[in-house]
PDB file of C-alpha atoms in Angstrom:
ATOM      1  CA  MET A  56      -0.029  -0.222   0.050  1.00 47.00           C
ATOM      2  CA  SER A  57       1.497   3.259  -0.913  1.00 50.00           C
ATOM      3  CA  ASP A  58       1.641   6.639   0.996  1.00 58.00           C
ATOM      4  CA  ASP A  59      -0.143   8.839  -1.802  1.00 71.00           C
ATOM      5  CA  ARG A  60      -3.371   7.564  -1.351  1.00 73.00           C
ATOM      6  CA  THR A  61      -6.143   9.993  -1.447  1.00 72.00           C
ATOM      7  CA  PRO A  62      -8.163  10.459   1.616  1.00 78.00           C
ATOM      8  CA  VAL A  63     -11.001   8.560   1.971  1.00 71.00           C
ATOM      9  CA  GLY A  64     -13.458  11.764   2.078  1.00 75.00           C
ATOM     10  CA  GLU A  65     -11.556  13.483  -0.522  1.00 79.00           C
ATOM     11  CA  ALA A  66     -11.629  10.654  -3.011  1.00 75.00           C
ATOM     12  CA  SER A  67     -13.640  10.338  -5.983  1.00 82.00           C
ATOM     13  CA  THR A  68     -15.503   6.879  -6.764  1.00 82.00           C
ATOM     14  CA  GLY A  69     -13.328   5.595  -9.000  1.00 83.00           C
ATOM     15  CA  GLN A  70     -10.202   6.410  -6.976  1.00 83.00           C
ATOM     16  CA  LEU A  71     -12.139   4.479  -4.253  1.00 83.00           C
ATOM     17  CA  MET A  72     -12.327   1.778  -6.404  1.00 85.00           C
ATOM     18  CA  THR A  73      -8.837   1.613  -7.432  1.00 86.00           C
ATOM     19  CA  GLN A  74      -7.598   1.649  -3.881  1.00 85.00           C
ATOM     20  CA  ALA A  75      -9.910  -0.939  -3.087  1.00 84.00           C
ATOM     21  CA  MET A  76      -8.538  -3.258  -5.797  1.00 88.00           C
ATOM     22  CA  GLU A  77      -5.179  -2.671  -5.028  1.00 87.00           C
ATOM     23  CA  ASP A  78      -5.715  -3.520  -1.334  1.00 86.00           C
ATOM     24  CA  ILE A  79      -7.502  -6.883  -2.114  1.00 89.00           C
ATOM     25  CA  SER A  80      -4.642  -7.324  -4.526  1.00 89.00           C
ATOM     26  CA  THR A  81      -1.956  -6.980  -1.854  1.00 89.00           C
ATOM     27  CA  LEU A  82      -4.149  -8.931   0.858  1.00 90.00           C
ATOM     28  CA  ILE A  83      -4.524 -11.841  -2.003  1.00 90.00           C
ATOM     29  CA  ARG A  84      -0.569 -11.808  -2.764  1.00 90.00           C
ATOM     30  CA  ASP A  85       0.337 -11.859   1.062  1.00 88.00           C
ATOM     31  CA  GLU A  86      -2.124 -14.677   1.775  1.00 89.00           C
ATOM     32  CA  LEU A  87      -0.601 -16.739  -1.061  1.00 89.00           C
ATOM     33  CA  ALA A  88       2.858 -16.148   0.222  1.00 87.00           C
ATOM     34  CA  MET A  89       2.124 -17.297   3.637  1.00 89.00           C
ATOM     35  CA  ALA A  90       0.192 -20.244   2.146  1.00 87.00           C
ATOM     36  CA  LYS A  91       3.239 -21.255   0.277  1.00 88.00           C
ATOM     37  CA  GLN A  92       5.411 -21.059   3.118  1.00 87.00           C
ATOM     38  CA  ASP A  93       2.734 -23.153   5.206  1.00 84.00           C
ATOM     39  CA  LEU A  94       2.627 -25.954   2.242  1.00 86.00           C
ATOM     40  CA  ALA A  95       6.482 -26.220   2.018  1.00 85.00           C
ATOM     41  CA  THR A  96       6.857 -26.858   5.642  1.00 85.00           C
ATOM     42  CA  THR A  97       3.894 -29.285   5.992  1.00 85.00           C
ATOM     43  CA  GLY A  98       5.099 -30.971   2.616  1.00 85.00           C
ATOM     44  CA  LYS A  99       8.302 -31.803   3.797  1.00 86.00           C
ATOM     45  CA  LYS A 100       6.892 -33.292   7.331  1.00 84.00           C
ATOM     46  CA  VAL A 101       4.135 -34.953   5.203  1.00 86.00           C
ATOM     47  CA  GLY A 102       6.658 -36.336   2.411  1.00 87.00           C
ATOM     48  CA  VAL A 103       8.831 -38.007   5.379  1.00 86.00           C
ATOM     49  CA  GLY A 104       5.819 -39.520   7.076  1.00 88.00           C
ATOM     50  CA  ALA A 105       4.628 -40.838   3.404  1.00 89.00           C
ATOM     51  CA  GLY A 106       8.239 -42.414   3.066  1.00 91.00           C
ATOM     52  CA  LEU A 107       8.045 -44.116   6.333  1.00 91.00           C
ATOM     53  CA  PHE A 108       4.286 -45.556   5.868  1.00 91.00           C
ATOM     54  CA  GLY A 109       5.611 -46.921   2.493  1.00 93.00           C
ATOM     55  CA  LEU A 110       8.571 -48.400   4.120  1.00 93.00           C
ATOM     56  CA  ALA A 111       6.066 -49.758   6.586  1.00 94.00           C
ATOM     57  CA  GLY A 112       3.910 -51.074   3.555  1.00 93.00           C
ATOM     58  CA  THR A 113       6.897 -52.829   1.956  1.00 95.00           C
ATOM     59  CA  LEU A 114       8.050 -54.381   5.227  1.00 95.00           C
ATOM     60  CA  ALA A 115       4.478 -55.709   5.571  1.00 95.00           C
ATOM     61  CA  LEU A 116       3.955 -57.036   2.270  1.00 95.00           C
ATOM     62  CA  TYR A 117       7.369 -59.099   2.697  1.00 96.00           C
ATOM     63  CA  GLY A 118       5.819 -60.471   6.130  1.00 96.00           C
ATOM     64  CA  LEU A 119       2.907 -61.429   4.116  1.00 95.00           C
ATOM     65  CA  GLY A 120       4.723 -63.234   2.150  1.00 95.00           C
ATOM     66  CA  ALA A 121       6.778 -65.178   4.610  1.00 96.00           C
ATOM     67  CA  LEU A 122       3.579 -65.682   6.235  1.00 95.00           C
ATOM     68  CA  ILE A 123       2.039 -67.375   3.577  1.00 95.00           C
ATOM     69  CA  ALA A 124       5.278 -69.389   2.582  1.00 96.00           C
ATOM     70  CA  THR A 125       4.877 -70.793   6.249  1.00 95.00           C
ATOM     71  CA  ILE A 126       1.416 -72.005   5.607  1.00 95.00           C
ATOM     72  CA  ILE A 127       2.250 -73.594   2.729  1.00 95.00           C
ATOM     73  CA  LEU A 128       4.859 -75.471   4.696  1.00 95.00           C
ATOM     74  CA  ALA A 129       2.510 -76.332   7.516  1.00 95.00           C
ATOM     75  CA  ILE A 130       0.071 -77.654   5.465  1.00 94.00           C
ATOM     76  CA  ALA A 131       2.926 -79.499   3.202  1.00 94.00           C
ATOM     77  CA  GLU A 132       3.560 -81.374   6.594  1.00 94.00           C
ATOM     78  CA  GLY A 133       0.411 -83.653   6.020  1.00 93.00           C
ATOM     79  CA  LEU A 134      -0.003 -83.147   2.151  1.00 93.00           C
ATOM     80  CA  GLU A 135       2.172 -82.945  -1.096  1.00 94.00           C
ATOM     81  CA  PRO A 136       4.079 -79.559  -1.128  1.00 93.00           C
ATOM     82  CA  TRP A 137       2.246 -78.858  -4.523  1.00 93.00           C
ATOM     83  CA  ILE A 138      -1.086 -79.366  -3.283  1.00 94.00           C
ATOM     84  CA  ALA A 139      -0.569 -77.293  -0.093  1.00 94.00           C
ATOM     85  CA  ALA A 140       0.694 -74.435  -2.294  1.00 94.00           C
ATOM     86  CA  GLY A 141      -2.292 -74.987  -4.440  1.00 94.00           C
ATOM     87  CA  ILE A 142      -4.505 -74.838  -1.214  1.00 95.00           C
ATOM     88  CA  VAL A 143      -3.044 -71.626   0.004  1.00 94.00           C
ATOM     89  CA  THR A 144      -3.107 -69.785  -3.690  1.00 94.00           C
ATOM     90  CA  LEU A 145      -7.093 -70.836  -3.862  1.00 95.00           C
ATOM     91  CA  ALA A 146      -7.669 -69.442  -0.433  1.00 94.00           C
ATOM     92  CA  LEU A 147      -5.937 -66.121  -1.639  1.00 93.00           C
ATOM     93  CA  PHE A 148      -7.814 -65.520  -4.689  1.00 95.00           C
ATOM     94  CA  VAL A 149     -11.227 -66.419  -2.861  1.00 95.00           C
ATOM     95  CA  ALA A 150     -10.255 -63.582  -0.245  1.00 93.00           C
ATOM     96  CA  ALA A 151      -9.367 -61.205  -3.125  1.00 93.00           C
ATOM     97  CA  GLY A 152     -12.247 -62.005  -4.927  1.00 94.00           C
ATOM     98  CA  VAL A 153     -14.757 -61.217  -1.939  1.00 94.00           C
ATOM     99  CA  ALA A 154     -12.700 -57.839  -1.340  1.00 93.00           C
ATOM    100  CA  ALA A 155     -13.304 -56.715  -4.873  1.00 93.00           C
ATOM    101  CA  LEU A 156     -16.991 -57.456  -4.421  1.00 93.00           C
ATOM    102  CA  VAL A 157     -17.002 -55.474  -1.004  1.00 91.00           C
ATOM    103  CA  GLY A 158     -15.153 -52.951  -2.780  1.00 90.00           C
ATOM    104  CA  LYS A 159     -17.558 -52.524  -5.708  1.00 89.00           C
ATOM    105  CA  GLY A 160     -20.272 -52.356  -3.665  1.00 86.00           C
ATOM    106  CA  SER A 161     -18.910 -49.786  -1.342  1.00 84.00           C
ATOM    107  CA  ILE A 162     -17.964 -47.689  -4.728  1.00 83.00           C
ATOM    108  CA  SER A 163     -21.632 -48.373  -6.226  1.00 79.00           C
ATOM    109  CA  GLY A 164     -23.050 -46.697  -2.959  1.00 73.00           C
ATOM    110  CA  ALA A 165     -21.342 -43.757  -3.005  1.00 71.00           C
ATOM    111  CA  GLY A 166     -24.005 -42.031  -5.269  1.00 68.00           C
ATOM    112  CA  ASP A 167     -24.390 -38.206  -6.604  1.00 68.00           C
ATOM    113  CA  PRO A 168     -23.263 -35.285  -4.990  1.00 63.00           C
ATOM    114  CA  PRO A 169     -25.640 -34.150  -2.499  1.00 72.00           C
ATOM    115  CA  ALA A 170     -27.951 -31.818  -4.264  1.00 73.00           C
ATOM    116  CA  ALA A 171     -28.209 -29.021  -1.414  1.00 73.00           C
ATOM    117  CA  ARG A 172     -24.574 -28.580  -1.924  1.00 73.00           C
ATOM    118  CA  VAL A 173     -24.710 -28.345  -5.820  1.00 76.00           C
ATOM    119  CA  GLU A 174     -27.387 -25.595  -5.601  1.00 80.00           C
ATOM    120  CA  SER A 175     -25.244 -23.488  -2.902  1.00 79.00           C
ATOM    121  CA  VAL A 176     -22.336 -23.576  -5.344  1.00 79.00           C
ATOM    122  CA  LYS A 177     -24.341 -22.578  -8.259  1.00 82.00           C
ATOM    123  CA  ALA A 178     -25.801 -19.543  -6.243  1.00 80.00           C
ATOM    124  CA  ASP A 179     -22.432 -18.412  -5.107  1.00 77.00           C
ATOM    125  CA  ILE A 180     -21.051 -18.521  -8.653  1.00 82.00           C
ATOM    126  CA  ASP A 181     -24.170 -16.712  -9.579  1.00 81.00           C
ATOM    127  CA  THR A 182     -23.622 -14.048  -6.973  1.00 78.00           C
ATOM    128  CA  ALA A 183     -20.071 -13.555  -7.791  1.00 76.00           C
ATOM    129  CA  LYS A 184     -21.235 -13.090 -11.425  1.00 76.00           C
ATOM    130  CA  HIS A 185     -24.111 -10.820 -11.034  1.00 77.00           C
ATOM    131  CA  GLY A 186     -23.522  -9.312  -7.788  1.00 66.00           C
ATOM    132  CA  THR A 187     -25.504  -9.608  -4.510  1.00 60.00           C
ATOM    133  CA  ASP A 188     -28.885  -8.218  -6.490  1.00 54.00           C
ATOM    134  CA  GLN A 189     -29.431 -11.734  -7.682  1.00 47.00           C
ATOM    135  CA  GLY A 190     -28.593 -13.448  -4.629  1.00 45.00           C
ATOM    136  CA  GLU A 191     -31.338 -11.583  -2.618  1.00 49.00           C
ATOM    137  CA  SER A 192     -34.323 -12.654  -4.634  1.00 49.00           C
ATOM    138  CA  ARG A 193     -33.699 -16.374  -3.954  1.00 46.00           C
TER     139      ARG A 193
END
């Protein structure tokens, strides 16, 4: 904001509008700069956390593989090893199929966006385009 601003009582409507637009522009730039700084700081923390979650997931996957091998070896004590491996493979495919069906049902049940929310956003856009006179007639 510059020091050469015309006092409000002496300014014309055009000057007041220009000053308001400059103030809004400065405010938006300052807010964006602060948001960028906050996001950079938060992004670093989230990045480290996401990397550790990825490591945990990878180790859990290896653990699951070892558990499956253990189950196959335990079943192989009473059956031929290839039959034991076939039983465990079949069980894994059945579990995957059940998970896929449950997931599909969950996604199908999500439905459409709430109508009230859509109407609210449309009204906000209409008000932004045409001013507050349109919004008062609701």
